[in-house]
């Protein structure tokens, strides 16, 4: 199964994708996480992405499309859940073209809808693990030991692009460049709108209900 998760910055894409990936055995591919790994490793790609990410703008399509095509190729057998990609209509078109070329398609698009005030509180309280990418929140999703990752004990950090002025730009980019992607998918696929203002477990339940039903329908069709 190939899933795309759409949503504003801080809507909970990473949090829900990790849970989807565990429950359904899918590869979780986050374009933001891959870019942060490239930056940490000091690669050319990471260097190219730095200024865009630090200002809250989008990294150019050609860089992202190539990077994600490489990552997606590795997931041809397992299925995948895409987090933060595609983020422009051009990226969505390129993704569809490359999947169609391999006889594949996006099966489900989930769109996390959230109020701006809720999102601001989530982003200022977010802490992440620089080693494994696990995401926590100082109030809503605390690690077992304060400031340490549950998985590997690494010191949790605040993302540099979670500062107020950068967040403003990330929202601008979302409204101008990513919202049209929702309409693109509404014209080409079925898009499931999810109320992402709810607590983490309730959002997961909404997501799992949709995915469980779709999987059931697919297996009924095969029988
Ligand atoms: P990226 O890393 O993708 O950032 P983003 O889209 O801004 O989204 P976030 O990761 O901030 O939020 P999220 O929705 O994953 O929320 P999370 O689960 O962490 O991109 C970063 C940058 O990379 C971009 O600005 C751009 O420069 C570049 N980039 C990436 N992809 C690109 C692309 N395709 N094209 C061009 N450029 C690209 O949750 C947030 C917090 O809330 C956490 O603390 C979490 O614990 C908490 N939380 C989550 N859900 C809930 C809930 N239901 N209730 C309470 N708290 C919750
Ligand atoms: Mg994320």
Short mmCIF file of C-alpha atoms and ligand atoms in Angstrom, two decimals:
data_model
loop_
_atom_site.label_atom_id
_atom_site.label_comp_id
_atom_site.label_asym_id
_atom_site.label_seq_id
_atom_site.Cartn_x
_atom_site.Cartn_y
_atom_site.Cartn_z
CA UNK A 1 0.00 0.00 0.00
CA UNK A 2 1.23 3.51 -0.84
CA UNK A 3 -0.05 6.31 1.38
CA UNK A 4 0.45 10.08 1.25
CA UNK A 5 -0.08 12.10 4.43
CA UNK A 6 -0.75 15.79 3.87
CA UNK A 7 -1.03 18.53 6.49
CA UNK A 8 0.29 21.88 7.66
CA UNK A 9 3.60 22.19 9.55
CA UNK A 10 3.09 20.66 13.01
CA UNK A 11 -0.20 18.96 12.09
CA UNK A 12 1.17 15.61 13.29
CA UNK A 13 2.33 14.03 10.02
CA UNK A 14 5.52 12.57 11.50
CA UNK A 15 3.76 11.33 14.65
CA UNK A 16 1.00 9.54 12.74
CA UNK A 17 3.29 8.23 9.98
CA UNK A 18 5.49 6.49 12.55
CA UNK A 19 2.42 4.75 13.97
CA UNK A 20 1.10 3.82 10.51
CA UNK A 21 4.49 2.43 9.56
CA UNK A 22 4.60 0.17 12.64
CA UNK A 23 0.98 -1.03 12.40
CA UNK A 24 1.00 -1.84 8.68
CA UNK A 25 4.70 -2.68 8.16
CA UNK A 26 5.24 0.19 5.71
CA UNK A 27 8.39 2.21 5.15
CA UNK A 28 8.05 5.73 6.57
CA UNK A 29 9.68 8.26 4.25
CA UNK A 30 9.81 11.83 5.58
CA UNK A 31 11.38 14.30 3.16
CA UNK A 32 12.13 16.63 6.10
CA UNK A 33 13.90 13.86 8.05
CA UNK A 34 15.92 12.81 5.00
CA UNK A 35 16.99 16.43 4.43
CA UNK A 36 18.00 16.81 8.08
CA UNK A 37 20.05 13.58 7.84
CA UNK A 38 21.77 14.89 4.68
CA UNK A 39 22.57 18.14 6.48
CA UNK A 40 23.94 16.34 9.52
CA UNK A 41 26.15 14.22 7.23
CA UNK A 42 27.41 17.38 5.46
CA UNK A 43 26.50 16.12 1.96
CA UNK A 44 26.18 18.36 -1.13
CA UNK A 45 22.43 17.83 -1.04
CA UNK A 46 22.33 18.87 2.62
CA UNK A 47 24.32 22.01 1.83
CA UNK A 48 21.95 22.90 -1.02
CA UNK A 49 18.92 22.50 1.26
CA UNK A 50 20.25 24.44 4.25
CA UNK A 51 19.28 28.03 3.38
CA UNK A 52 15.78 27.08 2.22
CA UNK A 53 15.05 25.07 5.36
CA UNK A 54 16.47 27.69 7.72
CA UNK A 55 14.29 30.39 6.21
CA UNK A 56 11.15 28.21 6.13
CA UNK A 57 10.91 28.10 2.34
CA UNK A 58 10.66 24.98 0.19
CA UNK A 59 13.74 23.27 -1.20
CA UNK A 60 13.62 23.36 -5.06
CA UNK A 61 11.51 20.64 -6.69
CA UNK A 62 14.33 19.14 -8.77
CA UNK A 63 16.42 18.46 -5.64
CA UNK A 64 13.50 16.93 -3.74
CA UNK A 65 12.09 14.85 -6.60
CA UNK A 66 15.44 13.18 -7.26
CA UNK A 67 16.08 12.58 -3.56
CA UNK A 68 12.64 11.03 -2.99
CA UNK A 69 12.74 8.94 -6.19
CA UNK A 70 15.89 7.27 -4.84
CA UNK A 71 14.27 6.60 -1.46
CA UNK A 72 11.01 5.32 -2.98
CA UNK A 73 12.83 2.88 -5.25
CA UNK A 74 14.07 1.07 -2.14
CA UNK A 75 10.50 0.57 -0.92
CA UNK A 76 9.06 -1.09 -4.00
CA UNK A 77 8.28 -4.32 -2.11
CA UNK A 78 7.23 -3.13 1.36
CA UNK A 79 4.85 -0.29 0.53
CA UNK A 80 5.31 3.13 2.04
CA UNK A 81 3.86 6.11 3.81
CA UNK A 82 5.03 9.50 2.52
CA UNK A 83 5.39 12.36 5.01
CA UNK A 84 6.03 15.91 3.75
CA UNK A 85 6.23 14.84 0.10
CA UNK A 86 4.79 15.81 -2.32
CA UNK A 87 4.55 19.43 -1.25
CA UNK A 88 3.99 21.17 -4.59
CA UNK A 89 1.70 20.20 -7.48
CA UNK A 90 4.78 19.71 -9.63
CA UNK A 91 6.20 17.20 -7.09
CA UNK A 92 2.83 15.36 -7.06
CA UNK A 93 2.77 15.15 -10.87
CA UNK A 94 6.38 13.88 -10.96
CA UNK A 95 5.60 11.30 -8.28
CA UNK A 96 2.54 10.04 -10.20
CA UNK A 97 4.57 9.85 -13.42
CA UNK A 98 7.33 7.81 -11.83
CA UNK A 99 4.90 5.45 -10.06
CA UNK A 100 2.82 4.95 -13.22
CA UNK A 101 6.03 4.08 -15.07
CA UNK A 102 6.44 1.17 -12.61
CA UNK A 103 2.77 0.13 -12.80
CA UNK A 104 2.11 1.59 -9.34
CA UNK A 105 -0.04 4.36 -7.86
CA UNK A 106 -0.83 6.22 -4.65
CA UNK A 107 -3.59 4.18 -2.97
CA UNK A 108 -4.68 6.54 -0.19
CA UNK A 109 -4.31 10.24 0.59
CA UNK A 110 -4.91 11.33 4.18
CA UNK A 111 -5.24 15.05 4.84
CA UNK A 112 -4.68 16.21 8.43
CA UNK A 113 -6.82 19.31 9.05
CA UNK A 114 -5.80 21.53 11.94
CA UNK A 115 -6.45 25.00 13.41
CA UNK A 116 -3.50 27.39 13.36
CA UNK A 117 -3.59 28.10 17.16
CA UNK A 118 -3.38 24.38 17.97
CA UNK A 119 -0.42 23.96 15.67
CA UNK A 120 1.60 26.83 17.20
CA UNK A 121 1.42 25.21 20.67
CA UNK A 122 2.49 21.86 19.21
CA UNK A 123 5.49 23.28 17.45
CA UNK A 124 6.89 25.30 20.33
CA UNK A 125 6.64 22.21 22.60
CA UNK A 126 8.11 19.74 20.11
CA UNK A 127 11.37 17.96 20.92
CA UNK A 128 13.00 15.44 18.57
CA UNK A 129 15.72 12.85 18.66
CA UNK A 130 18.66 13.84 16.43
CA UNK A 131 19.64 10.16 16.17
CA UNK A 132 16.44 8.26 15.27
CA UNK A 133 14.01 11.09 14.44
CA UNK A 134 11.47 10.15 17.17
CA UNK A 135 9.17 13.08 17.97
CA UNK A 136 7.98 14.10 21.46
CA UNK A 137 6.15 17.03 23.03
CA UNK A 138 6.94 18.57 26.40
CA UNK A 139 3.27 18.26 27.48
CA UNK A 140 1.38 16.05 25.02
CA UNK A 141 3.85 13.24 24.34
CA UNK A 142 6.54 13.15 26.99
CA UNK A 143 9.55 10.82 26.85
CA UNK A 144 9.93 8.39 29.78
CA UNK A 145 13.00 10.30 31.02
CA UNK A 146 12.80 14.07 30.57
CA UNK A 147 14.96 15.31 27.68
CA UNK A 148 16.07 11.80 26.57
CA UNK A 149 14.89 9.66 23.65
CA UNK A 150 13.02 6.47 24.68
CA UNK A 151 14.64 4.51 21.83
CA UNK A 152 18.33 5.35 22.19
CA UNK A 153 18.75 7.72 25.16
CA UNK A 154 20.03 10.57 22.94
CA UNK A 155 19.57 14.15 24.19
CA UNK A 156 16.39 15.56 22.63
CA UNK A 157 16.67 18.81 20.67
CA UNK A 158 14.37 21.59 19.47
CA UNK A 159 14.28 21.99 15.71
CA UNK A 160 15.93 25.28 14.68
CA UNK A 161 13.10 25.95 12.18
CA UNK A 162 10.53 25.91 14.99
CA UNK A 163 11.33 29.54 15.88
CA UNK A 164 8.39 31.93 15.46
CA UNK A 165 9.60 33.86 12.38
CA UNK A 166 10.59 30.70 10.50
CA UNK A 167 7.28 29.03 11.40
CA UNK A 168 5.48 32.00 9.83
CA UNK A 169 7.31 31.39 6.54
CA UNK A 170 6.68 27.65 6.69
CA UNK A 171 2.96 28.41 6.97
CA UNK A 172 3.14 30.82 4.06
CA UNK A 173 4.82 28.13 1.95
CA UNK A 174 2.16 25.64 3.04
CA UNK A 175 -0.76 27.91 2.07
CA UNK A 176 0.73 29.05 -1.23
CA UNK A 177 2.41 25.87 -2.48
CA UNK A 178 1.13 22.82 -0.60
CA UNK A 179 -2.62 23.45 -0.23
CA UNK A 180 -3.06 23.15 -4.04
CA UNK A 181 -1.68 19.60 -3.70
CA UNK A 182 -4.84 18.68 -1.74
CA UNK A 183 -6.95 19.82 -4.71
CA UNK A 184 -4.67 17.96 -7.12
CA UNK A 185 -5.32 14.73 -5.22
CA UNK A 186 -9.04 15.49 -4.85
CA UNK A 187 -9.20 15.52 -8.66
CA UNK A 188 -7.20 12.30 -9.10
CA UNK A 189 -7.62 10.12 -5.98
CA UNK A 190 -9.86 9.78 -2.94
CA UNK A 191 -8.74 12.15 -0.18
CA UNK A 192 -9.73 11.39 3.43
CA UNK A 193 -9.96 14.50 5.61
CA UNK A 194 -8.96 13.85 9.22
CA UNK A 195 -9.67 16.09 12.22
CA UNK A 196 -6.09 16.48 13.50
CA UNK A 197 -7.06 18.89 16.34
CA UNK A 198 -7.79 15.90 18.57
CA UNK A 199 -5.32 14.16 20.92
CA UNK A 200 -2.71 11.87 19.35
CA UNK A 201 -4.51 8.55 20.06
CA UNK A 202 -7.84 9.83 18.73
CA UNK A 203 -6.22 10.97 15.49
CA UNK A 204 -4.55 7.55 15.18
CA UNK A 205 -7.93 5.84 15.66
CA UNK A 206 -9.46 7.93 12.86
CA UNK A 207 -6.54 7.07 10.58
CA UNK A 208 -6.49 3.35 11.43
CA UNK A 209 -10.27 3.04 10.92
CA UNK A 210 -9.91 4.36 7.38
CA UNK A 211 -6.88 2.21 6.55
CA UNK A 212 -8.34 -0.97 8.14
CA UNK A 213 -11.54 -0.55 6.10
CA UNK A 214 -9.60 -0.03 2.88
CA UNK A 215 -7.43 -3.07 3.52
CA UNK A 216 -10.55 -5.17 4.23
CA UNK A 217 -12.20 -4.00 1.00
CA UNK A 218 -9.05 -4.82 -0.99
CA UNK A 219 -8.78 -8.31 0.47
CA UNK A 220 -12.54 -8.96 -0.12
CA UNK A 221 -12.05 -7.95 -3.76
CA UNK A 222 -9.18 -10.41 -4.13
CA UNK A 223 -11.27 -13.35 -2.78
P1 LIG B 1 9.26 18.93 7.55
O1 LIG B 1 10.23 18.30 8.46
O2 LIG B 1 8.41 18.06 6.70
O3 LIG B 1 8.35 19.92 8.43
P2 LIG B 1 6.81 20.34 8.33
O4 LIG B 1 6.00 19.93 7.19
O5 LIG B 1 6.83 21.78 8.61
O6 LIG B 1 6.13 19.47 9.40
P3 LIG B 1 6.64 19.18 10.80
O7 LIG B 1 7.64 18.07 10.76
O8 LIG B 1 7.05 20.45 11.48
O9 LIG B 1 5.29 18.72 11.53
P4 LIG B 1 4.56 17.33 11.51
O10 LIG B 1 3.27 17.49 10.78
O11 LIG B 1 5.46 16.21 11.14
O12 LIG B 1 4.18 17.23 13.08
P5 LIG B 1 4.79 16.32 14.25
O13 LIG B 1 4.26 14.93 14.13
O14 LIG B 1 6.25 16.52 14.36
O15 LIG B 1 10.03 19.97 6.57
C1 LIG B 1 11.02 20.84 7.08
C2 LIG B 1 11.58 21.68 5.93
O16 LIG B 1 12.22 20.81 4.96
C3 LIG B 1 10.56 22.47 5.11
O17 LIG B 1 10.28 23.72 5.71
C4 LIG B 1 11.29 22.61 3.76
O18 LIG B 1 12.27 23.61 3.80
C5 LIG B 1 11.99 21.27 3.63
N1 LIG B 1 11.18 20.27 2.91
C6 LIG B 1 10.70 19.10 3.42
N2 LIG B 1 10.00 18.41 2.50
C7 LIG B 1 10.02 19.17 1.37
C8 LIG B 1 9.46 19.02 0.08
N3 LIG B 1 8.72 17.94 -0.25
N4 LIG B 1 9.66 20.01 -0.83
C9 LIG B 1 10.41 21.11 -0.54
N5 LIG B 1 10.96 21.31 0.67
C10 LIG B 1 10.78 20.36 1.63
O19 LIG B 1 4.02 16.99 15.50
C11 LIG B 1 4.36 18.29 15.97
C12 LIG B 1 4.38 18.30 17.52
O20 LIG B 1 3.05 18.11 18.01
C13 LIG B 1 5.20 17.18 18.17
O21 LIG B 1 5.79 17.67 19.33
C14 LIG B 1 4.18 16.09 18.52
O22 LIG B 1 4.57 15.33 19.64
C15 LIG B 1 2.93 16.92 18.81
N6 LIG B 1 1.69 16.29 18.37
C16 LIG B 1 1.49 15.59 17.22
N7 LIG B 1 0.20 15.21 17.12
C17 LIG B 1 -0.44 15.70 18.23
C18 LIG B 1 -1.79 15.65 18.70
N8 LIG B 1 -2.76 15.02 18.00
N9 LIG B 1 -2.09 16.28 19.87
C19 LIG B 1 -1.12 16.92 20.57
N10 LIG B 1 0.18 17.00 20.20
C20 LIG B 1 0.52 16.39 19.03
MG1 LIG B 2 7.47 16.07 10.50
#
